[in-house]
Short mmCIF file of C-alpha atoms and ligand atoms in Angstrom, two decimals:
data_model
loop_
_atom_site.label_atom_id
_atom_site.label_comp_id
_atom_site.label_asym_id
_atom_site.label_seq_id
_atom_site.Cartn_x
_atom_site.Cartn_y
_atom_site.Cartn_z
CA MET P 1 0.07 0.08 -0.19
CA ASP P 2 3.00 2.44 0.84
CA ASP P 3 5.24 1.66 -1.91
CA ILE P 4 7.38 4.54 -3.10
CA TYR P 5 6.22 6.29 -6.23
CA GLU P 6 8.53 5.73 -8.98
CA PRO P 7 8.84 8.81 -11.08
CA LYS P 8 6.46 8.81 -14.08
CA GLU P 9 5.29 11.12 -16.88
CA ASP P 10 3.79 13.46 -14.38
CA SER P 11 7.03 13.60 -12.31
CA PHE P 12 8.94 14.42 -15.50
CA LEU P 13 6.54 17.00 -16.80
CA LEU P 14 6.99 18.86 -13.34
CA LYS P 15 10.86 18.14 -13.17
CA GLU P 16 11.33 20.14 -16.49
CA GLU P 17 10.08 23.43 -14.80
CA ILE P 18 11.87 23.19 -11.56
CA LYS P 19 15.01 24.93 -12.62
CA ASN P 20 12.81 27.82 -13.76
CA TYR P 21 11.11 28.52 -10.53
CA SER P 22 13.34 27.24 -7.75
CA HIS P 23 14.96 29.96 -5.47
CA GLY P 24 15.15 30.73 -1.86
CA LEU P 25 13.03 28.30 0.31
CA VAL P 26 11.17 25.49 -1.52
CA LEU P 27 8.59 22.97 -0.38
CA ASP P 28 8.31 19.67 -1.93
CA LEU P 29 4.90 18.05 -0.78
CA GLY P 30 4.74 14.47 -1.45
CA THR P 31 8.25 14.18 -2.24
CA GLY P 32 7.99 10.37 -2.93
CA SER P 33 11.40 9.41 -4.53
CA GLY P 34 12.55 12.91 -3.90
CA ILE P 35 13.01 13.62 -7.63
CA GLN P 36 11.63 17.26 -7.53
CA ALA P 37 13.40 17.99 -4.21
CA LEU P 38 16.70 16.71 -5.40
CA GLU P 39 16.46 18.97 -8.64
CA ALA P 40 15.35 21.97 -6.61
CA SER P 41 18.31 21.53 -4.14
CA LYS P 42 20.37 22.52 -7.18
CA TYR P 43 18.67 25.94 -7.43
CA ALA P 44 17.34 26.74 -3.97
CA ASN P 45 18.98 27.75 -0.56
CA LYS P 46 16.83 25.27 1.17
CA VAL P 47 14.32 22.52 0.26
CA TYR P 48 11.65 20.87 2.54
CA ALA P 49 10.79 17.37 1.49
CA LEU P 50 7.62 16.14 3.08
CA ASP P 51 5.72 13.01 2.53
CA ILE P 52 3.36 11.07 4.59
CA ASN P 53 4.99 7.99 3.74
CA SER P 54 8.01 7.22 6.06
CA ILE P 55 9.54 4.47 3.80
CA ALA P 56 10.09 6.91 0.95
CA LEU P 57 11.46 9.44 3.37
CA GLY P 58 13.86 6.66 4.59
CA LYS P 59 15.06 5.98 1.42
CA LEU P 60 15.51 9.60 0.31
CA LYS P 61 17.55 10.38 3.47
CA LYS P 62 20.20 7.66 2.41
CA ILE P 63 20.39 9.30 -1.10
CA ILE P 64 20.94 12.84 0.31
CA ARG P 65 23.49 11.36 2.98
CA LYS P 66 25.24 9.50 0.35
CA ASN P 67 25.54 12.48 -2.10
CA ASN P 68 26.21 14.72 0.78
CA ILE P 69 23.43 17.13 -0.05
CA LYS P 70 23.08 19.66 2.82
CA ASN P 71 20.09 21.77 1.99
CA ILE P 72 17.35 19.20 2.10
CA ILE P 73 15.37 18.95 4.96
CA ILE P 74 13.17 15.62 5.49
CA LEU P 75 9.97 15.63 7.50
CA LYS P 76 7.16 13.18 7.87
CA SER P 77 3.87 15.20 7.27
CA ASP P 78 0.32 14.87 6.03
CA LEU P 79 0.02 17.87 3.99
CA PHE P 80 1.27 20.95 5.88
CA HIS P 81 0.43 19.71 9.42
CA SER P 82 4.20 19.34 10.44
CA LEU P 83 5.20 22.87 9.32
CA ARG P 84 4.85 25.91 11.57
CA LYS P 85 5.01 29.43 10.70
CA ILE P 86 7.13 29.21 7.59
CA LYS P 87 6.59 30.69 4.10
CA PHE P 88 7.94 29.39 0.84
CA ASP P 89 8.96 31.05 -2.33
CA LEU P 90 8.08 28.00 -4.29
CA ILE P 91 5.69 24.96 -3.18
CA ILE P 92 6.11 21.93 -5.51
CA PHE P 93 3.10 19.41 -5.57
CA ASN P 94 2.50 16.31 -7.63
CA PRO P 95 -0.39 14.93 -5.56
CA PRO P 96 -2.27 11.75 -5.54
CA TYR P 97 -4.86 13.09 -8.05
CA LEU P 98 -6.84 10.06 -9.20
CA PRO P 99 -10.38 8.92 -7.92
CA SER P 100 -9.65 6.48 -5.20
CA ASP P 101 -9.98 2.86 -6.21
CA LYS P 102 -11.35 1.05 -3.31
CA LYS P 103 -10.07 -2.49 -4.36
CA TYR P 104 -6.39 -1.05 -4.61
CA PRO P 105 -5.92 1.51 -2.24
CA ASP P 106 -2.69 3.44 -2.99
CA ARG P 107 -1.76 6.67 -1.06
CA ALA P 108 0.38 7.73 -3.95
CA LEU P 109 -2.39 7.90 -6.29
CA ASP P 110 -5.80 8.31 -4.39
CA GLY P 111 -6.77 11.84 -4.38
CA GLY P 112 -10.25 11.26 -2.70
CA LYS P 113 -13.50 9.86 -3.95
CA ARG P 114 -13.48 12.03 -6.93
CA GLY P 115 -9.82 12.60 -7.15
CA TYR P 116 -9.53 16.33 -6.40
CA GLU P 117 -10.31 16.18 -2.70
CA LEU P 118 -6.71 16.12 -1.39
CA ILE P 119 -5.99 19.08 -3.71
CA HIS P 120 -8.96 20.87 -2.23
CA ALA P 121 -7.55 20.16 1.14
CA PHE P 122 -4.03 21.30 0.20
CA PHE P 123 -5.67 24.69 -0.93
CA GLU P 124 -7.44 25.35 2.22
CA ASP P 125 -4.13 25.84 3.80
CA ALA P 126 -1.66 26.62 0.93
CA CYS P 127 -1.75 30.55 1.40
CA ASN P 128 -0.46 30.25 4.97
CA PHE P 129 2.76 28.71 3.73
CA LEU P 130 3.32 30.63 0.60
CA LYS P 131 5.00 34.13 0.52
CA PRO P 132 3.00 36.93 -1.15
CA THR P 133 4.85 36.53 -4.39
CA GLY P 134 5.49 32.88 -3.91
CA LEU P 135 4.33 30.36 -6.68
CA ILE P 136 2.97 26.88 -6.56
CA LEU P 137 3.51 24.23 -9.30
CA LEU P 138 0.82 21.79 -9.23
CA VAL P 139 0.33 18.61 -11.38
CA PHE P 140 -2.97 16.87 -12.04
CA SER P 141 -4.72 14.94 -14.78
CA SER P 142 -7.88 15.10 -16.76
CA LEU P 143 -9.31 12.36 -14.75
CA THR P 144 -9.18 14.65 -11.71
CA ASN P 145 -11.92 16.91 -12.99
CA LYS P 146 -10.18 20.17 -14.38
CA ASN P 147 -13.13 22.22 -13.88
CA LYS P 148 -13.31 21.39 -10.20
CA VAL P 149 -9.63 21.90 -9.78
CA ASP P 150 -10.19 25.43 -11.31
CA GLU P 151 -13.14 25.98 -9.11
CA VAL P 152 -11.26 25.17 -6.08
CA LEU P 153 -8.37 27.53 -6.96
CA LEU P 154 -10.82 30.51 -7.71
CA ASN P 155 -12.72 30.00 -4.73
CA HIS P 156 -9.49 30.19 -2.76
CA LEU P 157 -8.43 33.57 -4.41
CA PHE P 158 -5.40 32.04 -6.39
CA ASP P 159 -4.57 32.80 -10.00
CA PHE P 160 -3.23 30.04 -12.24
CA LYS P 161 -1.72 29.42 -15.60
CA LEU P 162 -1.15 26.34 -17.52
CA ILE P 163 2.33 25.93 -18.36
CA GLY P 164 2.73 22.13 -19.67
CA THR P 165 0.43 19.48 -20.79
CA LYS P 166 1.27 15.94 -21.78
CA LYS P 167 -1.31 13.52 -23.48
CA LEU P 168 -1.27 10.06 -22.47
CA PHE P 169 -3.02 7.02 -23.69
CA PHE P 170 -6.13 7.23 -21.18
CA GLU P 171 -5.53 10.79 -19.79
CA GLU P 172 -4.19 14.14 -20.11
CA LEU P 173 -1.69 15.83 -17.66
CA PHE P 174 -1.84 19.53 -16.84
CA LEU P 175 0.86 21.42 -14.94
CA TYR P 176 -0.30 24.62 -13.55
CA LYS P 177 1.81 27.96 -12.15
CA ILE P 178 -0.33 29.08 -9.41
CA SER P 179 0.15 32.41 -7.61
CA LYS P 180 -1.78 34.46 -5.03
CA SER P 181 -4.20 36.92 -6.56
CA PRO P 182 -3.73 40.54 -6.00
CA LEU P 183 -7.04 40.55 -4.12
CA LEU P 184 -5.59 37.72 -1.62
CA GLN P 185 -2.26 39.63 -1.19
CA GLU P 186 -4.24 42.72 -0.39
CA LEU P 187 -6.50 40.86 2.19
CA GLU P 188 -3.18 39.32 3.80
CA GLU P 189 -1.68 42.74 3.92
CA LEU P 190 -4.63 43.89 5.93
CA GLU P 191 -3.73 40.80 8.30
CA ILE P 192 -6.83 38.94 7.46
CA LYS P 193 -6.05 35.21 8.25
CA ASP P 194 -7.64 31.91 7.60
CA ILE P 195 -9.37 33.10 4.51
CA ALA P 196 -11.94 30.49 3.31
CA TYR P 197 -14.79 30.36 0.75
CA PHE P 198 -18.16 30.69 2.32
CA SER P 199 -20.83 30.86 -0.23
CA ARG P 200 -21.85 32.49 -3.72
CA GLY P 201 -24.58 35.26 -4.20
CA LYS P 202 -25.91 36.49 -7.49
CA ARG P 203 -23.52 39.40 -7.45
CA GLY P 204 -20.81 38.43 -5.06
CA LEU P 205 -18.65 35.75 -3.65
CA ILE P 206 -18.50 35.67 0.30
CA TYR P 207 -15.45 34.63 2.09
CA THR P 208 -14.90 34.15 5.69
CA GLY P 209 -11.72 35.08 7.43
CA ALA P 210 -10.16 36.12 10.93
CA LEU P 211 -9.08 39.48 12.12
CA LYS P 212 -7.48 40.05 15.33
CA ASN P 213 -9.28 36.78 16.27
CA LYS P 214 -12.68 37.92 15.34
CA LYS P 215 -14.59 36.17 12.73
CA ILE P 216 -15.08 38.49 9.59
CA ALA P 217 -16.68 38.35 6.17
CA ILE P 218 -15.46 39.36 3.05
CA LYS P 219 -17.67 40.09 0.06
CA VAL P 220 -16.14 40.06 -3.46
CA LYS P 221 -17.35 41.11 -6.57
CA ARG P 222 -17.86 38.18 -9.07
CA LYS P 223 -15.57 38.20 -12.05
CA GLU P 224 -18.43 37.79 -14.40
CA ALA P 225 -20.78 40.41 -12.58
CA VAL P 226 -21.42 43.34 -15.00
CA VAL P 227 -22.58 45.85 -12.52
CA ASP P 228 -20.46 46.74 -9.31
CA LYS P 229 -22.75 46.23 -6.35
CA ILE P 230 -19.95 45.97 -3.83
CA SER P 231 -19.34 49.59 -3.48
CA ASN P 232 -22.96 50.30 -3.37
CA ASP P 233 -23.36 47.85 -0.52
CA ALA P 234 -20.36 49.54 1.46
CA TYR P 235 -21.67 53.00 0.71
CA TRP P 236 -25.03 52.27 2.33
CA LEU P 237 -23.56 50.03 5.09
CA LYS P 238 -21.36 53.07 6.07
CA ILE P 239 -24.40 55.31 6.55
CA LEU P 240 -26.67 52.78 8.16
CA ASN P 241 -23.96 51.59 10.60
CA LYS P 242 -24.38 55.02 12.36
CA LYS P 243 -28.01 54.01 13.05
CA ASN P 244 -26.86 50.34 14.35
CA ILE P 245 -28.33 49.00 11.11
CA GLY P 246 -26.31 46.28 9.18
CA PRO P 247 -23.21 44.24 10.11
CA LYS P 248 -20.24 46.45 11.34
CA ILE P 249 -18.10 47.42 8.33
CA ILE P 250 -14.40 47.27 8.68
CA TYR P 251 -12.96 47.84 5.24
CA GLY P 252 -15.16 49.22 2.18
CA LYS P 253 -12.74 49.00 -0.72
CA GLU P 254 -13.52 49.33 -4.51
CA ASN P 255 -13.41 45.53 -5.18
CA PHE P 256 -14.21 43.96 -1.74
CA LEU P 257 -16.01 44.77 1.38
CA VAL P 258 -15.08 43.10 4.97
CA TYR P 259 -17.52 43.41 7.78
CA ASP P 260 -18.26 41.61 11.15
CA PHE P 261 -19.58 38.05 10.29
CA VAL P 262 -22.96 37.68 11.60
CA GLU P 263 -23.66 34.39 13.15
CA GLY P 264 -27.19 33.29 13.80
CA ASP P 265 -30.39 31.99 12.01
CA PHE P 266 -32.16 33.38 8.88
CA ILE P 267 -35.36 35.02 10.07
CA VAL P 268 -37.80 32.24 8.90
CA ASP P 269 -35.67 29.51 10.79
CA PHE P 270 -35.46 31.87 13.90
CA ILE P 271 -39.32 32.00 13.94
CA GLU P 272 -39.91 28.36 13.44
CA LYS P 273 -37.78 27.79 16.38
CA SER P 274 -38.53 30.53 18.71
CA GLY P 275 -41.46 31.31 21.19
CA LYS P 276 -44.04 33.99 20.68
CA THR P 277 -42.61 36.76 22.81
CA ALA P 278 -39.09 36.42 21.15
CA ILE P 279 -40.45 36.36 17.76
CA LYS P 280 -42.70 39.54 18.42
CA ALA P 281 -39.84 41.44 19.88
CA VAL P 282 -37.55 40.57 16.65
CA LEU P 283 -40.28 41.44 14.13
CA LYS P 284 -40.85 44.78 15.99
CA ASP P 285 -37.06 45.28 15.93
CA VAL P 286 -37.11 44.73 12.15
CA LEU P 287 -40.06 47.13 11.47
CA GLU P 288 -38.14 49.84 13.67
CA GLN P 289 -34.93 49.29 11.43
CA CYS P 290 -37.26 49.76 8.29
CA PHE P 291 -38.76 52.79 9.64
CA ILE P 292 -35.24 54.51 10.22
CA MET P 293 -34.50 53.56 6.58
CA ASP P 294 -38.01 55.24 5.44
CA LYS P 295 -37.06 58.12 7.44
CA LEU P 296 -33.63 58.27 5.73
CA ASN P 297 -35.27 58.05 2.41
CA ILE P 298 -33.30 54.76 1.72
CA ASN P 299 -34.92 51.96 -0.01
CA LYS P 300 -33.22 48.60 0.79
CA LEU P 301 -35.52 46.65 -1.48
CA GLU P 302 -36.21 43.10 -1.23
CA MET P 303 -37.67 43.52 2.32
CA HIS P 304 -40.89 41.97 1.02
CA HIS P 305 -38.87 38.71 0.54
CA PRO P 306 -36.15 39.01 3.18
CA ILE P 307 -35.49 35.23 3.73
CA LYS P 308 -32.00 35.34 3.27
CA HIS P 309 -31.45 39.17 4.40
CA ILE P 310 -32.30 39.04 7.81
CA ILE P 311 -30.10 37.02 10.50
CA VAL P 312 -31.17 36.81 14.09
CA THR P 313 -28.22 36.52 16.34
CA GLU P 314 -28.03 34.38 19.41
CA SER P 315 -28.75 37.50 21.56
CA LYS P 316 -32.05 37.89 19.43
CA LYS P 317 -30.80 40.95 17.58
CA PRO P 318 -32.01 40.77 13.92
CA VAL P 319 -29.28 42.05 11.53
CA LEU P 320 -30.30 43.10 8.11
CA ILE P 321 -27.61 42.17 5.57
CA ASP P 322 -27.11 42.71 1.73
CA PHE P 323 -27.42 46.43 0.77
CA GLU P 324 -26.25 45.79 -2.74
CA ARG P 325 -29.60 47.11 -4.38
CA ALA P 326 -30.21 49.65 -1.68
CA LYS P 327 -30.91 53.27 -3.26
CA LYS P 328 -32.13 56.82 -2.32
CA THR P 329 -35.66 57.20 -2.86
CA THR P 330 -38.64 59.78 -2.39
CA GLU P 331 -40.97 56.85 -1.69
CA PRO P 332 -39.46 54.93 1.13
CA LYS P 333 -41.13 51.27 0.87
CA ASN P 334 -39.14 49.47 3.75
CA VAL P 335 -41.99 49.20 6.41
CA THR P 336 -44.73 48.43 3.97
CA GLN P 337 -42.76 45.81 2.07
CA PHE P 338 -41.98 44.00 5.53
CA CYS P 339 -45.68 44.09 6.45
CA GLN P 340 -46.31 42.44 2.94
CA PHE P 341 -43.89 39.76 3.80
CA LEU P 342 -45.63 39.20 7.22
CA ILE P 343 -49.07 38.49 5.61
CA SER P 344 -47.43 36.53 2.86
CA LYS P 345 -47.70 33.01 2.22
CA HIS P 346 -44.05 32.51 3.13
CA ILE P 347 -44.78 33.22 6.63
CA GLU P 348 -48.34 33.51 7.53
CA GLN P 349 -48.96 29.83 8.43
CA THR P 350 -45.75 29.79 10.61
CA LEU P 351 -46.91 33.03 12.55
CA ILE P 352 -50.46 31.55 13.18
CA LEU P 353 -48.82 28.27 14.57
CA LYS P 354 -46.93 30.67 16.86
CA LYS P 355 -50.33 32.27 17.80
CA ILE P 356 -49.25 35.63 16.41
CA LEU P 357 -52.51 36.52 14.25
CA ILE P 358 -52.08 39.74 12.28
CA ASP P 359 -55.37 41.19 10.83
CA GLU P 360 -54.45 41.16 7.05
CA ASN P 361 -57.15 43.76 5.98
CA LEU P 362 -56.49 45.87 8.73
CA MET P 363 -52.66 45.73 7.89
CA ILE P 364 -53.32 46.68 4.45
CA GLU P 365 -55.26 49.53 5.33
CA LEU P 366 -52.83 50.79 7.69
CA CYS P 367 -50.03 50.42 5.27
CA ARG P 368 -51.81 52.63 2.80
CA ASN P 369 -52.33 55.11 5.43
CA TYR P 370 -48.50 54.98 6.25
CA LYS P 371 -47.83 55.25 2.66
CA ASP P 372 -49.70 58.47 2.37
CA ASN P 373 -48.44 59.61 5.65
CA PRO P 374 -45.36 57.85 6.73
CA GLY P 375 -44.90 59.40 10.25
CA ARG P 376 -44.42 57.81 13.61
CA GLN P 377 -48.22 57.85 14.53
CA GLY P 378 -48.99 55.68 11.64
CA PHE P 379 -46.04 53.51 12.30
CA GLU P 380 -47.10 52.87 15.80
CA LYS P 381 -50.43 51.66 14.71
CA ILE P 382 -48.68 48.78 12.41
CA LEU P 383 -46.37 47.85 15.46
CA GLU P 384 -49.64 47.21 17.54
CA LEU P 385 -50.80 44.85 15.07
CA ILE P 386 -47.90 42.37 16.08
CA LYS P 387 -49.59 40.73 19.01
C1 LIG B 1 2.05 11.12 -7.18
S1 LIG B 1 3.23 10.96 -6.09
C2 LIG B 1 4.41 12.01 -6.36
C3 LIG B 1 6.03 11.67 -6.08
C4 LIG B 1 7.07 12.68 -6.48
N1 LIG B 1 6.82 14.07 -5.68
C5 LIG B 1 6.92 12.78 -7.87
O1 LIG B 1 6.79 13.84 -8.42
O2 LIG B 1 7.23 11.66 -8.50
C6 LIG B 1 2.37 11.44 -4.65
C7 LIG B 1 3.07 11.43 -3.29
O3 LIG B 1 2.21 12.19 -2.16
C8 LIG B 1 2.49 11.52 -1.11
N2 LIG B 1 1.24 11.82 -0.16
C9 LIG B 1 0.29 11.31 -0.27
N3 LIG B 1 -0.91 11.87 0.58
C10 LIG B 1 -0.16 12.53 1.29
C11 LIG B 1 -0.46 13.65 2.31
N4 LIG B 1 -1.75 13.63 2.65
N5 LIG B 1 0.63 14.22 2.89
C12 LIG B 1 1.96 14.24 2.22
N6 LIG B 1 2.23 13.42 1.16
C13 LIG B 1 1.27 12.67 0.64
C14 LIG B 1 2.67 9.89 -1.49
O4 LIG B 1 3.28 9.22 -0.40
C15 LIG B 1 3.44 10.06 -2.53
O5 LIG B 1 4.89 9.94 -2.26
#
C-alpha cells in the first residue's frame, strides 16, 4: 500500500520546470522518490521534502547522505501539518490526483473519492505557507476533473496558468503555475487570516476570515458580474451602521468589502424555532429598522422577501444584511414591504402556529395610510398589529 512512487510522466513534466522557478525556500510536498526536491536543491537555498510515507522518506534520507546534499530537510507530514510559521518561495506538489480505487488503495495515487479532494484540502491551507509573491507548481490529470480544480483555485483566490500538458493513452496531464491573486495579497496585507470560501450570491462571493481573532466576512465582486454592487453595499452600510443597522463594516474597498461575520439564523428559521414573545420582539425590531431607513429616504428593496437578508443573532438581535440594491428614494417602502412579507404565504402559517395573528385587511389599510403619511403615529399603529 505504501510503495514509493517511481517517477513517471507526471514527475518528468513537473521536473522540467523546477529549474525555472526554484529559489530561496522551497517545499516539495509528497516528495516520494525525492525527484523534485533533489532537482530543486540545485537552485534553492533550502528545500523541505515532506511526505506521509516514512519508507519513501527513509530512502530519500540515504540518498542525500550518500550524495552529501546539505540543503534538503526531510519531514514526515500529512500535507502541511508538521510545518509551523514558515513561508515558501515555491511549493511543488505532484499530489495523488486520481479517484480512489477501493479495491487497490494507494496513497500515492488516491486523491479522494472524486480525485480532487486532497488538492482541495491542500488549498485550504496553502496560502498560509506561501510568500505573497510565491508560486505553486501543481500537476494533475484530466481524470481529476479540471473544472473542479479550477473552481477550487478561484474559490481560494489563487490565479493560475497552464504551463505544461502531456497527452497519455487514457488521460491528459496538466501542469499549473499558481500564484496568490492581487486580492488575496491585499487581504493578507490587512492581516486577514484563515481566508476560506463561504458562499456564492448572485453578484458576489462571500469568504470568511479572521481579523484579530474575530470572525469576519469578505464580500468580493464576482468576475462575471457586470455591475459593481459591492461599492453600493459599502456606501449604504457606512451610513446605516451609524444607526446600528447592518453588520459592522471594517473595510469598504473598491473591489471588496469586509464586515463583521453575523452568526445566527435566517429570520424564517428563527421564527420556526422560537417562542411568541421572542418572535414579536424581533419582528418589531425589524420594523423599527425599516422605519429608520424610511425616514432616511433609503430603500433597501427586497424587504418583501427578506428570507436570506435578515439574520437573528444568538442575543436575538435581527441584523439586516445585503445592501447591494439599496438606493435613495422619495418613496420609502421598507416598512410596507416588510408588512407585505408578514402577511405573505412565506410566513403567514408559521406565525399562526406561533399564535401571532395579524389582521390582514387591517394591515393593508394601515400600510396604505402609512404610505400616504409615513410618520411615527401611523407606524405605531402597524406595530400594534404584531400581538
Ligand atoms: C504522485 S506521488 C508524487 C511523488 C513525487 N513528488 C513525484 O513527483 O514523482 C504523490 C506522493 O504524495 C504522497 N502523499 C500522499 N498523501 C499525502 C499527504 N496527505 N501528505 C503528504 N504526502 C502525501 C505519497 O506518499 C506520494 O509519495
